[in-house]
Amino acid sequence: MLACLGGISAKLLLVQGVDASTYQAHEVSEDLEQLTLPAERGAILDRNGDELSLSVPMTTVVADPYQVVNPRQEAMALSSVLGAPEPVLQAELSAPSAFVYLARTIPDAPARKVEDLLAAGQLAGVYTMQEPKRFDPAGQLAAPLIGVVGADGQGLSGLEYQYNQLLQGKPGELVQVVDPAGNQIPGGVRQYRAPVPGDDLVLSLDEPLQYDAEEALARAIVAAQAKSGMALVMDRRTGDLLAVAELTMPSAQEPATLQEPPALPVWFVPPGSSTGAKGGSKGPGIAREQPVEAPSATAFTSVYEPGSVQKLITMSAALATGAVVPSDTFSIPDYYNVAGTNFYDAWAHPTLHWTVSNILAHSSDIGTIEIAQRIGMGTLVAYLHSFGVGEKTDVNFPGESAGLVPGPSQWSGTSIATVPIGQGLAVTAVQMLAAYNTIANGGVYVPPRLVDGYIGPSGHEHLFPAPATHRVVSSRVAQEMTAMLEGVVRVGTGQAANLEPYTVAGKTGTALVPSPTGGYENNNYVSSFAGFVPAEDPAITVMVVVEGTHQYGAEASAPVFAMIARDALQELGIPPHRPEPPVPGVPAATPYGAEGEAAGPALPGLQGAPDVQVEGASATTSTSRAGSARPAPTTSTSQAGSARPAAPGSTSRAGSVGH
Amino acid sequence: MSPAEPQRKLAPPGAARPLHQPGPVYHQPEPAGRAAEPERRHLRLVERPRRGPVYLRRLGLALLVASLTLLGLGLVALHALSAQDQFTLNQLQDQAASAQAAYQRLRLEVAQLEAPARIVSVAEGKLKMVQPGSVTYLPAPRPAAPGAASGPASGPSPAGASRGGTSGRGVVPAPLGDADWPAIKPYLTPRP
């Protein structure tokens, strides 16, 4: 008896005294529950506050296999509810682990059935928990821009990745003592730190406009039998990107996750298809003819040779430097030799005598080369950079490309012929859009914006500061360019973009696609159209790019420009109007180019030129960022502002063909 | 009256007292020791019985038991209240989480209902609406100068926009400022 009591006492002493800390730690490890409370990820909104992406807590079914009494019976019960094979569930419920996922973020209906089974006591060791799931209410609309969120709530691509810190918030923590069933023991340890929800991101996109752009672009891709396309709409004044449509035809190379039903509830039949059958379908339920969202934001990340839309910069530089005026006449031969290489226009013609305006209207490569030779390669490249080509935009989109502008060490004898007509350099679509927007803004470059601001926990919107602008060409040059671009649509290659009674200023572009084996592919173009509307007081700038087509920009892209611009003007409530004589007492519309602007680096033609009367005003409104946003063009040549050489007329036959 | 009780002579009530007559004489009572001890058996002090250690121990034990009982009951009550509050707190937290989840679900539902793709799908599929083949633009009359009298103004007329009637094709009377705004506005607002 005494020995027994002694043994018990010894054990008691051992447990309560000597090994007390060990047992206490063991108790704490079993009873003390430490939970990380996920913060609610902020939503991504369009400029009107409509949700493009948001998180909703959903039910996740988990299990502790050590507590499961009858894995087979529970697997049978769960199989029909979760839609998972019974053997798989049974294997998970029998796994040698204390935690397994059975189904994550399931819909509400099966979640309620699981709760009913749990309440009936049929699922021992099975629990439910809440996990946020990311939804895109508008389907795949603008998906390449928005990006993807992983299962752990981390942004993996696009804006979800770029603004992950802002969106994800701060997770909370809960430490509490629980009983074996997981219920909190009253009076026990309890520490709670509430999670801080993420902020809502407000984009510059306009959801209806984005849909209109995607729909029009999808039709264009189908009609042109193209591989992919982009369509961008920009607010002329603020640089806000109102729509960025990026579509592609599905291919076997794309991840299966991208071959989901697209946001467009329309069915396209390509021209020449007799049946419109779903032939060539690559994915489940996806026809070859149905464009889908591009795998990435190609408007920022993908570069291409722009072709003739680049002539805007060439002409602007020539006008700004005083090398030409719109009425100057050039002799346009059938072909033109530069450094031993013959260059041709897209159509055969006898020697023509065209003004600068006509050269642009009819997109003559030879005429443009002749003009470019007056300003020189250095000045042209300086203007390219000032227009934003070769520089990343302030959007700083993940994976954004700066474009490819050949430096002086890369110039060849034919560079002065290829670069002015948009070959031999590469741009992103948003860069070229911003270049056209510069002319629409009276010569002031307004950086593109994709994110306007964010909405914090207080519900107030915090706007990001507007990026600094800088002047590229004078307002007089911008007006001359606008008039010339109007001519392109009125009588030139861009007549398909005509949008009467609106006035359109724009330019077509058709660039050959480089071949992987060198040279260019035949009958394979990047066709584009860029412009702004209404020309007399621009509201929006639009860019359409159709890639991998056999059609020229005038056919493939200009009509799409008109469709998108028409919808955008109606959406924005901009009536068509022509400048009318002022009515006494009625305030006149603000002329474009008269807004405040920041002074940029002086370009050849802007220094001391007679048409820079706005410069004084721009200098007074310069900001601290002005001047540092763009590198100073140090490659300007002595041709700027110099006397114009005689129009070249010498020709020599040799070499290859250029468009 | 007892023999030891002091005597005093009092004037009969209502009798007038002579001016030089001495007042009544009061005799001090004699000390008790001097007088004979009266018999007071029926009135005596009774000493309380002295409580022994057994009694005190019992009392202490009773108090201890009562205190412990009350303490125990108090603890139980406190624990019950704590548990009740915890239960209420858990319920409120669950309600808040459910309300937040419901709000997010409703927000998602509204966003899905407002999605352009769904609206177009319903309009074209269910309501059999069609996209317009072309858009006709009707120019609005020029705004009148403040204080200007009504007069003819050039420009085409929006159909039905002028209440003054047309005076010829493309020529309408000048609108009267704000009065014509309701007629003009439908041609200037964006489509829904």
PDB file of N, CA, C and O in Angstrom, chain A residues 56 109 116 143 163 171 303:
ATOM      1  N   VAL A  56     -14.470  36.594 -53.294  1.00  0.00           N
ATOM      2  CA  VAL A  56     -15.648  36.215 -52.510  1.00  0.00           C
ATOM      3  C   VAL A  56     -15.261  35.009 -51.662  1.00  0.00           C
ATOM      4  O   VAL A  56     -14.675  34.055 -52.190  1.00  0.00           O
ATOM      5  N   ALA A 109     -24.260  25.736 -53.326  1.00  0.00           N
ATOM      6  CA  ALA A 109     -25.202  24.607 -53.231  1.00  0.00           C
ATOM      7  C   ALA A 109     -24.534  23.361 -52.645  1.00  0.00           C
ATOM      8  O   ALA A 109     -25.043  22.807 -51.652  1.00  0.00           O
ATOM      9  N   ASP A 116     -25.090  20.150 -44.251  1.00  0.00           N
ATOM     10  CA  ASP A 116     -26.182  19.284 -43.781  1.00  0.00           C
ATOM     11  C   ASP A 116     -25.648  17.930 -43.338  1.00  0.00           C
ATOM     12  O   ASP A 116     -26.081  17.376 -42.308  1.00  0.00           O
ATOM     13  N   ALA A 143      -8.895  40.395 -69.577  1.00  0.00           N
ATOM     14  CA  ALA A 143      -8.151  39.420 -68.763  1.00  0.00           C
ATOM     15  C   ALA A 143      -6.632  39.571 -68.879  1.00  0.00           C
ATOM     16  O   ALA A 143      -5.937  39.445 -67.875  1.00  0.00           O
ATOM     17  N   TYR A 163       0.206  45.311 -58.657  1.00  0.00           N
ATOM     18  CA  TYR A 163      -0.342  46.013 -57.492  1.00  0.00           C
ATOM     19  C   TYR A 163      -0.710  45.024 -56.385  1.00  0.00           C
ATOM     20  O   TYR A 163      -1.668  45.252 -55.645  1.00  0.00           O
ATOM     21  N   PRO A 171      -2.748  40.228 -43.540  1.00  0.00           N
ATOM     22  CA  PRO A 171      -3.485  39.149 -42.863  1.00  0.00           C
ATOM     23  C   PRO A 171      -3.517  39.371 -41.352  1.00  0.00           C
ATOM     24  O   PRO A 171      -2.599  39.961 -40.774  1.00  0.00           O
ATOM     25  N   VAL A 303       6.230  43.685 -79.209  1.00  0.00           N
ATOM     26  CA  VAL A 303       6.651  44.721 -80.147  1.00  0.00           C
ATOM     27  C   VAL A 303       6.467  44.226 -81.574  1.00  0.00           C
ATOM     28  O   VAL A 303       6.460  43.020 -81.833  1.00  0.00           O
TER      29      VAL A 303
END
